[in-house]
Coordinates of C-alpha atoms and ligand atoms in Angstrom, one line a residue:
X439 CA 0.3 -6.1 27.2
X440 CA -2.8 -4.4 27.5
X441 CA -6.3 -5.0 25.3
X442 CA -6.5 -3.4 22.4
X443 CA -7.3 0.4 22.7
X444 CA -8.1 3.6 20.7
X445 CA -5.3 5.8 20.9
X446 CA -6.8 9.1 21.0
X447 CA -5.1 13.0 22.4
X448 CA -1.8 10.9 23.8
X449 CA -3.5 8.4 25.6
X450 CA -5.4 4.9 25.2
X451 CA -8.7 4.1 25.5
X452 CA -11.2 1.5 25.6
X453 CA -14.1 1.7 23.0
X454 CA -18.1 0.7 24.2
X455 CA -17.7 -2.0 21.6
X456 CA -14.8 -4.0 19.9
X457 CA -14.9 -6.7 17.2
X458 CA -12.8 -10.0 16.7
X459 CA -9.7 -9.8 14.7
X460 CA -8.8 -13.6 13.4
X461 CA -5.8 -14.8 12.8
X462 CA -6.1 -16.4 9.1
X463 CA -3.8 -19.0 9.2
X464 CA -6.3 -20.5 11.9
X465 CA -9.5 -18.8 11.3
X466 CA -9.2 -18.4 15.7
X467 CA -9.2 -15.4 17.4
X468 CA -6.6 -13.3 17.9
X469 CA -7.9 -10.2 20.0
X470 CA -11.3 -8.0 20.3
X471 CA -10.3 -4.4 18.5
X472 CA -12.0 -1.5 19.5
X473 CA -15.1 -0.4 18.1
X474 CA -14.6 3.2 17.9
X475 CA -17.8 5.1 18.4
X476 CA -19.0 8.8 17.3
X477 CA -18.2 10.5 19.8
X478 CA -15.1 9.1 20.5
X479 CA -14.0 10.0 16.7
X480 CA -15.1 13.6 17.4
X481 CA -12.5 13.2 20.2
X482 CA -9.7 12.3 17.9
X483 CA -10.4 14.5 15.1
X484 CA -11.0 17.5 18.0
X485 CA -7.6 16.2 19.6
X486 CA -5.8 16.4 16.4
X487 CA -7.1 20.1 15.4
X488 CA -6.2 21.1 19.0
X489 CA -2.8 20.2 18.1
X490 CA -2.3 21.4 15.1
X491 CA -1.0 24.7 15.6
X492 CA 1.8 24.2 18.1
X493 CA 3.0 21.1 16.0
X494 CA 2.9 22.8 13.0
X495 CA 5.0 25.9 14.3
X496 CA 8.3 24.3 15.3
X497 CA 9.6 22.0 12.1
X498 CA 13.0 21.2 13.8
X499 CA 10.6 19.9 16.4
X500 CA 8.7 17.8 14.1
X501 CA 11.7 16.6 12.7
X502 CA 13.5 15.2 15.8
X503 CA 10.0 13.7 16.4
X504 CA 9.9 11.7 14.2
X505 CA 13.4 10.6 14.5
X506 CA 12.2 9.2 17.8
X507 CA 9.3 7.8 15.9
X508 CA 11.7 5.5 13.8
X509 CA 13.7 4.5 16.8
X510 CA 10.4 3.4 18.8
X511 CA 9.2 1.0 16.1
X512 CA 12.7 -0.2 15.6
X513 CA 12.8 -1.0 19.1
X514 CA 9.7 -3.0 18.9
X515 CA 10.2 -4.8 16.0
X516 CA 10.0 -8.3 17.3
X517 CA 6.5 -7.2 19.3
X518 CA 5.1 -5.3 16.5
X519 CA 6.3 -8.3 13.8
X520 CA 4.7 -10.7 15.9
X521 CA 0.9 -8.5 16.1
X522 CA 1.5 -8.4 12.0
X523 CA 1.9 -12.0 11.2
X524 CA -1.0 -12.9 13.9
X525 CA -3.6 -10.8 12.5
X526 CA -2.2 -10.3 8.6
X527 CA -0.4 -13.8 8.1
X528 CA 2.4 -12.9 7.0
X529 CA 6.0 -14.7 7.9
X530 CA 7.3 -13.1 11.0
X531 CA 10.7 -12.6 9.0
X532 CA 8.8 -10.3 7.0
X533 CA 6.4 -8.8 9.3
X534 CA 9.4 -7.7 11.3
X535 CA 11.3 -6.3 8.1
X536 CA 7.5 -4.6 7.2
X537 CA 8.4 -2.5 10.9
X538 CA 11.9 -1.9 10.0
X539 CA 11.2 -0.5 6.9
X540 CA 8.5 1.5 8.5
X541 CA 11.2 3.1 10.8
X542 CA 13.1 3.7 7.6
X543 CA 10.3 5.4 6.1
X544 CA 9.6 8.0 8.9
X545 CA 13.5 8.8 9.5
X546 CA 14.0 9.3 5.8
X547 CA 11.2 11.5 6.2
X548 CA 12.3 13.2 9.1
X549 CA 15.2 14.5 7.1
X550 CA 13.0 16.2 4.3
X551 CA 12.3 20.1 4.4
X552 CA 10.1 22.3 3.0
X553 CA 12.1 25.5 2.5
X554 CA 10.6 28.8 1.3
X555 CA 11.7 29.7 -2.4
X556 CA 11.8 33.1 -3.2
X557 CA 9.5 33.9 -6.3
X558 CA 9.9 36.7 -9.2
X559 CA 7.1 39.2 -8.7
X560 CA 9.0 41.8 -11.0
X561 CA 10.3 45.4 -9.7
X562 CA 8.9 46.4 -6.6
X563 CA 7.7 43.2 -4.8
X564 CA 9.0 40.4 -2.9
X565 CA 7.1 37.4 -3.2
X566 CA 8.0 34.4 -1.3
X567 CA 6.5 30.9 -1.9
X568 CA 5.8 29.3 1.2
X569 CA 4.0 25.7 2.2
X570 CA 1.1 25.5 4.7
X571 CA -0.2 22.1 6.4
X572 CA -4.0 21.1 5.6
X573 CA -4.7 20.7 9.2
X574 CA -5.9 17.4 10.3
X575 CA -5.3 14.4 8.0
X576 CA -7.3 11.1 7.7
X577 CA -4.9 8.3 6.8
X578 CA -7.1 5.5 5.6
X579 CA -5.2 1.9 5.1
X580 CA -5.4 -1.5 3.7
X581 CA -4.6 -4.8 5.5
X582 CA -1.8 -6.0 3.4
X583 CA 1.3 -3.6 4.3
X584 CA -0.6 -2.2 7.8
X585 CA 2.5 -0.5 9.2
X586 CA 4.3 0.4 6.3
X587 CA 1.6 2.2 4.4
X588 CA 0.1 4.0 7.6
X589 CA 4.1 5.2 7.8
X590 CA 4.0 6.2 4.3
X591 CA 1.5 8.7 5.3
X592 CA 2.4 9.3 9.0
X593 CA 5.5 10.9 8.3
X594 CA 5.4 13.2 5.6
X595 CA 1.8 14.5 6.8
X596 CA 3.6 15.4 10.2
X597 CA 6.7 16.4 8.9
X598 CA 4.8 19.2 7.0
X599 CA 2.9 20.3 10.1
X600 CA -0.3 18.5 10.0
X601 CA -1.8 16.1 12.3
X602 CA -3.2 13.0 12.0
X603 CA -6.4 10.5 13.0
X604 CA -5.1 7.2 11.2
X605 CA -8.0 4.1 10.7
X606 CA -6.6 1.1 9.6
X607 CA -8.3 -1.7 7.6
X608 CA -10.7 -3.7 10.7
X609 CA -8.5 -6.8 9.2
X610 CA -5.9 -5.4 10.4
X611 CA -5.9 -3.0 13.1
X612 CA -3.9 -4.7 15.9
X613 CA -0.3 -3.4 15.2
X614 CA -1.6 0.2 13.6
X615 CA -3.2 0.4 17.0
X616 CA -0.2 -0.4 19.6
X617 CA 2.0 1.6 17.4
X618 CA 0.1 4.0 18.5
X619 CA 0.6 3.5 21.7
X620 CA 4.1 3.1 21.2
X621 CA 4.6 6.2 20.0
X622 CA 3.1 8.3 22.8
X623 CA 6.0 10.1 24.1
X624 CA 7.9 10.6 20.5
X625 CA 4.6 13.3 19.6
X626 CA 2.3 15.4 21.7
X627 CA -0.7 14.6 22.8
X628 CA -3.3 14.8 19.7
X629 CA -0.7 14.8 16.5
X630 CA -1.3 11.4 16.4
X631 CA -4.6 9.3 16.7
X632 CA -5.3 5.7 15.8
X633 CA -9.2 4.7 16.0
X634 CA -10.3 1.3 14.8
X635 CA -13.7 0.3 13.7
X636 CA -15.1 -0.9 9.8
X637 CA -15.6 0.7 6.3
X638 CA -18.2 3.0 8.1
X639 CA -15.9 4.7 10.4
X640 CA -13.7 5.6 7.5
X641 CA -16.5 7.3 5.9
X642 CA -17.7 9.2 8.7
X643 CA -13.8 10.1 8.9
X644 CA -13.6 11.4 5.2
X645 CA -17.1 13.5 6.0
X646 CA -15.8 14.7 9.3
X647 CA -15.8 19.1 8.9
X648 CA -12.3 18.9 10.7
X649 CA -10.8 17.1 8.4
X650 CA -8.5 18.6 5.4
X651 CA -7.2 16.0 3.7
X652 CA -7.7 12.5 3.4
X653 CA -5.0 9.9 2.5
X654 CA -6.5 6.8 1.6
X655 CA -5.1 3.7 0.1
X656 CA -7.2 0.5 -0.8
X657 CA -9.4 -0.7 -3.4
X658 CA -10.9 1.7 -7.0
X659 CA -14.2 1.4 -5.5
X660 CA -13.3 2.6 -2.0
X661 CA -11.0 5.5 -3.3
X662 CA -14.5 6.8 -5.9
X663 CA -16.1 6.9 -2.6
X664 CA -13.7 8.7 -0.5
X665 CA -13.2 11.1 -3.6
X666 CA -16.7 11.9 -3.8
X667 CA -17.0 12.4 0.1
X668 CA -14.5 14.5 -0.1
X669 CA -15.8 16.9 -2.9
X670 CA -18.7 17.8 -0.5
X671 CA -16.5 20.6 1.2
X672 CA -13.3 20.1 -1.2
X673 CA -11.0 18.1 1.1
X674 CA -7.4 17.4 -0.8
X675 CA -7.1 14.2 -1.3
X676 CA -4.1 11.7 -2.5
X677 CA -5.7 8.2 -3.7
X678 CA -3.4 5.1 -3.6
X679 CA -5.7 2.6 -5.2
X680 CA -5.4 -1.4 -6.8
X681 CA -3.7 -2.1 -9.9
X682 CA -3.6 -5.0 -12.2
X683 CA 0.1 -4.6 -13.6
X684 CA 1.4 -6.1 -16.9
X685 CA 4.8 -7.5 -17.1
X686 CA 6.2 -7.9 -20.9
X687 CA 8.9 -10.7 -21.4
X688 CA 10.8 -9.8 -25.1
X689 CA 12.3 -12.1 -27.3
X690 CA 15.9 -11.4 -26.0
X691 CA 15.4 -12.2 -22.7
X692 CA 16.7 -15.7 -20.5
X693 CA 13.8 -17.4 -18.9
X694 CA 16.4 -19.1 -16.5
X695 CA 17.8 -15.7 -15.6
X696 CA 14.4 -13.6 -14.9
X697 CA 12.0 -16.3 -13.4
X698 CA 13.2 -16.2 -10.0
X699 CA 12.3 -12.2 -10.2
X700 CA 9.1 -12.7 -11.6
X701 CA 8.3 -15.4 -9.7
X702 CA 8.4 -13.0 -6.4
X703 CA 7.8 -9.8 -8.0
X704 CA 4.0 -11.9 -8.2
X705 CA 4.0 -13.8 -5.5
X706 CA 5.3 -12.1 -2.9
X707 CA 3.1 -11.5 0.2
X708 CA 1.0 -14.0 -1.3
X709 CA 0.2 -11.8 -3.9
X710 CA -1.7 -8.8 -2.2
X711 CA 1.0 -5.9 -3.3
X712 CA -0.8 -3.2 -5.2
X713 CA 2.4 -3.0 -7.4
X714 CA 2.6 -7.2 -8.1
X715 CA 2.7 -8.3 -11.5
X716 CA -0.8 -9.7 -12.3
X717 CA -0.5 -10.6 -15.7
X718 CA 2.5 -12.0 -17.6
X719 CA 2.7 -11.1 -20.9
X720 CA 5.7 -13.6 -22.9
X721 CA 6.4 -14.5 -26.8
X722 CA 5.7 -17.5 -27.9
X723 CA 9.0 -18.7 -28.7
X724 CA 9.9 -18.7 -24.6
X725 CA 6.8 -19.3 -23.2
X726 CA 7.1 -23.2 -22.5
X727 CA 10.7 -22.8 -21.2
X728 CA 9.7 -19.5 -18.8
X729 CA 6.4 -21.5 -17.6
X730 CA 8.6 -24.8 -16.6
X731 CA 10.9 -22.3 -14.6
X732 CA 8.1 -20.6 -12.6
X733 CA 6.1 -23.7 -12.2
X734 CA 9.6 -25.8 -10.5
X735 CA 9.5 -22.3 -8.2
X736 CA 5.8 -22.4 -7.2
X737 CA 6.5 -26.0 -6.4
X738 CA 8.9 -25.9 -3.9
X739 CA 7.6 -22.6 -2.0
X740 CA 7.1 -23.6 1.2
X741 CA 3.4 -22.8 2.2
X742 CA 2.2 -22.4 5.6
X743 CA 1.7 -20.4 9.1
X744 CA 4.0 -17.7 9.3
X745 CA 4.9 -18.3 12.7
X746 CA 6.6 -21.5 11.3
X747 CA 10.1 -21.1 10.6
X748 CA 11.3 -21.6 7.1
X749 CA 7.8 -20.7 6.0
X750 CA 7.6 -18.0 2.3
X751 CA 4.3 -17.5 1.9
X752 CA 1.7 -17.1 4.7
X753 CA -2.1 -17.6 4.3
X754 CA -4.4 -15.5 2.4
X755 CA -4.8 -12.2 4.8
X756 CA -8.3 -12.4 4.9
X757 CA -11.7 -14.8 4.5
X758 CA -13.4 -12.5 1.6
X759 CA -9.9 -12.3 -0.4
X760 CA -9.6 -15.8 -0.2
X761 CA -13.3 -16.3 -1.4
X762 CA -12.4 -14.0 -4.1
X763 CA -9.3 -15.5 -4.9
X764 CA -10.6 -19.2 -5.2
X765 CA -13.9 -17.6 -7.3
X766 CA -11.6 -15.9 -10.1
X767 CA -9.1 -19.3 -10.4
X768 CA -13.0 -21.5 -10.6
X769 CA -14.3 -19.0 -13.1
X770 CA -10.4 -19.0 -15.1
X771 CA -10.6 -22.8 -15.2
X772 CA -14.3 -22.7 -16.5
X773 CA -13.2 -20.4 -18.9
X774 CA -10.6 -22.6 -20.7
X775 CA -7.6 -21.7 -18.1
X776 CA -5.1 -24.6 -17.3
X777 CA -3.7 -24.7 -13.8
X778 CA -0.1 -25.7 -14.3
X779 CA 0.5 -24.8 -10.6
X780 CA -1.7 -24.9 -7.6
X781 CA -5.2 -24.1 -8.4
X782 CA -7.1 -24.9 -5.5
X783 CA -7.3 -24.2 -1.7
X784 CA -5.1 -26.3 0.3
X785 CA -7.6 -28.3 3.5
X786 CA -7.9 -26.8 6.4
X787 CA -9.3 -23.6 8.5
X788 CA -6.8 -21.2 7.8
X789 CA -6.8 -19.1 4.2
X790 CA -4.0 -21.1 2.2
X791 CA -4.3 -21.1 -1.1
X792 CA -1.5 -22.7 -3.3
X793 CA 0.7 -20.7 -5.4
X794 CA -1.0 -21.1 -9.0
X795 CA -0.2 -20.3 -12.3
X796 CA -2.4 -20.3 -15.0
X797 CA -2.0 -20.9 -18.8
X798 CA -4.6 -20.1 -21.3
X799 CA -6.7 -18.2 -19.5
X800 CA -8.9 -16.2 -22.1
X801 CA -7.9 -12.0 -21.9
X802 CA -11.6 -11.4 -21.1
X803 CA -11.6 -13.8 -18.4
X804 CA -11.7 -11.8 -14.8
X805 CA -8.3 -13.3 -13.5
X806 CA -6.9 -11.4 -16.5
X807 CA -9.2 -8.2 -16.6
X808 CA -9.8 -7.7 -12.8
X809 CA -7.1 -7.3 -9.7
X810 CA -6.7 -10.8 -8.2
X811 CA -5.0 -9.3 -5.1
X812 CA -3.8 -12.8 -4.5
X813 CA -1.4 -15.7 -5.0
X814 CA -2.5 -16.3 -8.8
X815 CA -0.7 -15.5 -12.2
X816 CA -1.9 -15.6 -15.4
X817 CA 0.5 -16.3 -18.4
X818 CA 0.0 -15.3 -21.4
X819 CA 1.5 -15.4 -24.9
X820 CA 2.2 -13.3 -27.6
X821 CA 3.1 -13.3 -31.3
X822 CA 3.1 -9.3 -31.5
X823 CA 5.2 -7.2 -29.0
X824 CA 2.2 -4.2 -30.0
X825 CA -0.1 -6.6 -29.5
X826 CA 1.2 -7.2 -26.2
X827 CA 1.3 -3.4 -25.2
X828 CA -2.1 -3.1 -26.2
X829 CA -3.1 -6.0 -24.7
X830 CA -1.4 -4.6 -21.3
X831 CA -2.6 -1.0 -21.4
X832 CA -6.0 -2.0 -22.1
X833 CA -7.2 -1.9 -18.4
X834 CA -8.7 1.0 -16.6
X835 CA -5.8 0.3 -13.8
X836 CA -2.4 2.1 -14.1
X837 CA -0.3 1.6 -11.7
X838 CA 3.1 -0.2 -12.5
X839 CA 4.3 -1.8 -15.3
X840 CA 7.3 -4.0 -16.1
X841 CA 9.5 -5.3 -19.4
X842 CA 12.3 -8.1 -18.9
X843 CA 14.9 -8.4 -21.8
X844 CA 18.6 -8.1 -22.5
X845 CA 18.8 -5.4 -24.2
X846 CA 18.3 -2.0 -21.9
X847 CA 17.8 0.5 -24.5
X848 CA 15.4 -1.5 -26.1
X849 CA 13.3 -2.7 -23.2
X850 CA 13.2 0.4 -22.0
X851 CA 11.8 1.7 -24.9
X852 CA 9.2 -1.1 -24.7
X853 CA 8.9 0.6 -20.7
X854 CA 7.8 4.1 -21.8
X855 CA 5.1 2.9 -24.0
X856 CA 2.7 1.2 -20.7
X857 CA 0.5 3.4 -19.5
X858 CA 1.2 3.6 -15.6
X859 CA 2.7 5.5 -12.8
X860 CA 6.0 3.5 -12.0
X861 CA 7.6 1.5 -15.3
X862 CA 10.4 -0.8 -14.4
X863 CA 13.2 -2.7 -16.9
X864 CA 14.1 -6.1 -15.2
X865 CA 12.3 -5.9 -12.5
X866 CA 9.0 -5.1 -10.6
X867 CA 7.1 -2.8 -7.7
X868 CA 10.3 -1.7 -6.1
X869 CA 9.2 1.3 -3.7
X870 CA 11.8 3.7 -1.7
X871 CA 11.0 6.5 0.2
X872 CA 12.9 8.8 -2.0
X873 CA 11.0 8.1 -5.1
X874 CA 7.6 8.9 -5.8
X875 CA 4.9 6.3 -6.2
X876 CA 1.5 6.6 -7.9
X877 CA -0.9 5.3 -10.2
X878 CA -2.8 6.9 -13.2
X879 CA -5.9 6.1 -14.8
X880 CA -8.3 4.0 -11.9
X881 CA -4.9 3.6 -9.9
X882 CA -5.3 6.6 -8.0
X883 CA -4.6 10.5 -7.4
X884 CA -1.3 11.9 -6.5
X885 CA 1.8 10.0 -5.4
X886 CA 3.4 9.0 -1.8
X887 CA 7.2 9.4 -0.9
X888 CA 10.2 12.1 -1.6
X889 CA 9.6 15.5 -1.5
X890 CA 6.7 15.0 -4.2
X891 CA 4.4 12.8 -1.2
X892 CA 5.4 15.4 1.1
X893 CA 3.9 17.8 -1.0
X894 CA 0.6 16.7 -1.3
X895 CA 0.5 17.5 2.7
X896 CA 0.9 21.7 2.0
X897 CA -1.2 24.2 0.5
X898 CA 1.0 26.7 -1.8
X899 CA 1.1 30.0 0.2
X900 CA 2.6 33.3 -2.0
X901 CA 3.6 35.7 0.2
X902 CA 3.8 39.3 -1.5
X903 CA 5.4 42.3 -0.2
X904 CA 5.9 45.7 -2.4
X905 CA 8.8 47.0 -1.7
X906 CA 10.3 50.9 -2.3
Ligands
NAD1366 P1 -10.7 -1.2 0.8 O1 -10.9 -0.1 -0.1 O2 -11.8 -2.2 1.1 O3 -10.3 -0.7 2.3 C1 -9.2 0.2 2.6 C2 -9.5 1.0 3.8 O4 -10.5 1.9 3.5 C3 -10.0 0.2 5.0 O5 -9.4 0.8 6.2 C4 -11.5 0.4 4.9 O6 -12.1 0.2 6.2 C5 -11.6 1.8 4.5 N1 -12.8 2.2 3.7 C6 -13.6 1.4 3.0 N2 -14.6 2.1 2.5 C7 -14.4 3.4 2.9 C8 -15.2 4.6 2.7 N3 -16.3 4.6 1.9 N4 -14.7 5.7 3.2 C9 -13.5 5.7 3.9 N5 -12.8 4.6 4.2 C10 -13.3 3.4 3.7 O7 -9.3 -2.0 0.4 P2 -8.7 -3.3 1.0 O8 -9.5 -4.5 0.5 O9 -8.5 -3.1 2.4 O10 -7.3 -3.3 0.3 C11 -7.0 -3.9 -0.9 C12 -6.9 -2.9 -2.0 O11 -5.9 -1.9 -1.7 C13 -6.4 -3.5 -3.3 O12 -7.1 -3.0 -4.4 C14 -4.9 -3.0 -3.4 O13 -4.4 -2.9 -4.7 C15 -5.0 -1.6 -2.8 N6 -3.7 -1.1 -2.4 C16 -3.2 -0.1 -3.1 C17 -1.9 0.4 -2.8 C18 -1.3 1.5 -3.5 O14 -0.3 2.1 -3.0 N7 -1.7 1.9 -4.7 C19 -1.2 -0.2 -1.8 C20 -1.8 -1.3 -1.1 C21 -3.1 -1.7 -1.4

């Protein structure tokens, strides 16, 4: 394989400058990225409005296109598994399902349309409703679902006739960037552009005059920024930001049955999903029995490289996360927290961190009131289920929300009082690509997936024609 290159108008290239990428199970090296320069983002953004209006006038076109997109990364799922876990940590059996359901995402995309609708204008006029592509999209991403979340955006921005400059996290950019290479003969040259570089290359991005619309998912303070870029010439923008979901155990439900749920529904990817549950909210009466279960399942994880067979839960994906991570757990435990699980790094160079669940931690206390992004869980009790919603509404965050309980009706009930974008009965973060996913509040701005992601791609056209 070739180094690492900008993939820029259908073909690679090398930057003036690069920067390492480490691999953070060993803090070593795992390749140099390309630094991608001004003028060589001029040439992706100018590529991608070149494009645009041949791509955007044949959508059968588009559609097979991306059919050939899903069976590309299919094809490469081993290779592209293997870039993930190296520079993201992840275990490669999940790093390769991360590709696979990457390719599912842009074929189930590749099947959605965006048919005229014929409107009501009243006697005398035909008015059809028709959808327009921005033009050129930024898709900004985050290191801990590289693939998958740059998919999320790739295919309904180019099903809808845009095209796209995509800059992944500078974490992470290693598999963005060969998938970019990969799929040079499903698109043509300029629909799709990957360019690598740091927080400063997304900006200038966001600001570029080319761009229409910027798709950006990552952190509340890095959304505010690209939201106020973007009101300088009104980009559209969708915003896919952090969240610190609330899960709410009820009285009816069996700690044996739900803690092997919760226990991953947390702790998965070592924490750093957006839609994780980050606090866990549980009456009294069960808390002892629910904290023994999850504690027996932190203990027997099996913690390591994810290279290793066997392995669950890889390192923390980067050095700053894991700084931040072992800084909230210190500052829980000065608090008054009580590490029943884990707690502490575990020796060595790479970023592990054991699974840790806390107990008393103090609701003002940041690994209650901030995103932890990592493989921690507060537990909390409660003697009041409305002291328990309020307790998990009471965030500026808003993106998912969970209640666990026998009884449907009323857990659900119990569900449509959080204040969030996806509420789930009996279980937690669930995505698919035909169902729209968001937050409210600080969570973010529009939602990704079904036909409602693909429409924050299009403009509304009305198309009016007086007739007789
Ligand atoms: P981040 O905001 O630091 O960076 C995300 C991306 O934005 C990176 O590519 C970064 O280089 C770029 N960027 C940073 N500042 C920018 C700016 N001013 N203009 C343009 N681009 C800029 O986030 P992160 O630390 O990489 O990711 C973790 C965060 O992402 C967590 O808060 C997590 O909850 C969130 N996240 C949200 C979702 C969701 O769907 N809601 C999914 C995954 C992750």
């Amino acid at each position: 394989m070739n180094a690492p290159a900008l993939f820029i108008d259908g073909e690679a290239r090398a930057a003036a400058a690069t920067f390492p990428v480490l691999d953070p199970a060993t803090q070593e090296l795992v390749d140099h990225a390309p630094e991608c320069g001004r003028e060589q983002l001029d040439a992706a953004v100018a590529a991608a409005a070149r494009a645009q209006a041949d791509w955007a006038a044949d959508e059968p076109a588009r559609q097979a296109a991306l059919h050939v997109a899903s069976e590309r990364l299919d094809a490469a799922a081993a290779e592209l598994g293997r870039l993930l876990t190296a520079e993201q940590g992840k275990p490669l059996r999940n790093a390769e399902s991360e590709v696979r359901g990457s390719a599912a995402w842009l074929r189930a995309c590749a099947d959605l349309t965006l048919p005229d609708e014929l409107l009501d204008g009243g006697a005398g006029a035909q008015v059809t409703l028709r959808y327009r592509p921005h033009g050129v999209v930024a898709a900004i991403t985050p290191w801990n679902f590289p693939l998958l979340l740059t998919c999320w955006k790739l295919g309904p921005a180019l099903l809808a006739g845009n095209t796209v400059v995509a800059k992944p996290s500078p974490y992470t950019p290693l598999a963005t960037l060969r998938m970019g290479e990969l799929l040079a003969d499903a698109f043509p040259a300029g629909v799709l552009n990957v360019v690598s570089g740091g927080d400063e290359l997304g900006a200038a991005l966001v600001a570029h005059p080319l761009v229409r619309k910027v798709s950006f998912t990552g952190s509340v303070g890095g959304g505010r920024k690209v939201a106020a870029a973007a009101a300088v010439d009104l980009k559209r923008v969708t915003l896919e930001l952090g969240g610190n979901d609330a899960a709410i155990v009820l009285e009816d439900a069996d700690p044996a049955k739900i803690a092997e749920a919760v226990f991953w529904a947390a702790f998965d990817n070592c924490g750093q999903v957006c839609a994780a549950i980050k606090r866990l909210y549980v009456p009294r009466r069960l808390a002892g029995t629910l904290t023994d279960a999850l504690v027996a399942r932190a203990e027997e994880v099996v913690v390591g490289p994810g290279t290793q067979p066997g392995v669950e839960l890889g390192p923390i994906a980067t050095r700053p996360q894991f700084e931040r991570v072992a800084g909230l757990v210190a500052d829980a435990l000065r608090d008054g927290a009580v590490a029943v699980a884990g707690g502490a790094p575990f020796a060595g160079p790479g970023n592990f961190f054991a699974p840790t669940l806390l107990t008393a931690a103090p609701e003002d206390s940041r690994i209650v009131a901030e995103e932890q992004f990592g493989p921690v869980l507060p537990i909390l009790v409660y003697d009041d289920l409305d002291d328990a919603l309020a307790r998990a509404n009471g965030t500026r965050f808003g993106l998912c929300g969970s209640v666990w309980g026998e009884d449907l009706d009323a857990a659900r009930r119990v569900a449509d009082q959080l204040d969030c974008g996806s509420a789930y009965v009996n279980s937690h973060g669930s995505v698919s690509p035909t169902l729209p996913f968001g937050g409210v509040k600080d969570s973010g701005i529009g939602v990704e997936n079904g036909h409602w992601g693909l429409h924050e791609y299009a403009d509304l056209r009305v198309s009016h024609v007086a007739c007789g």
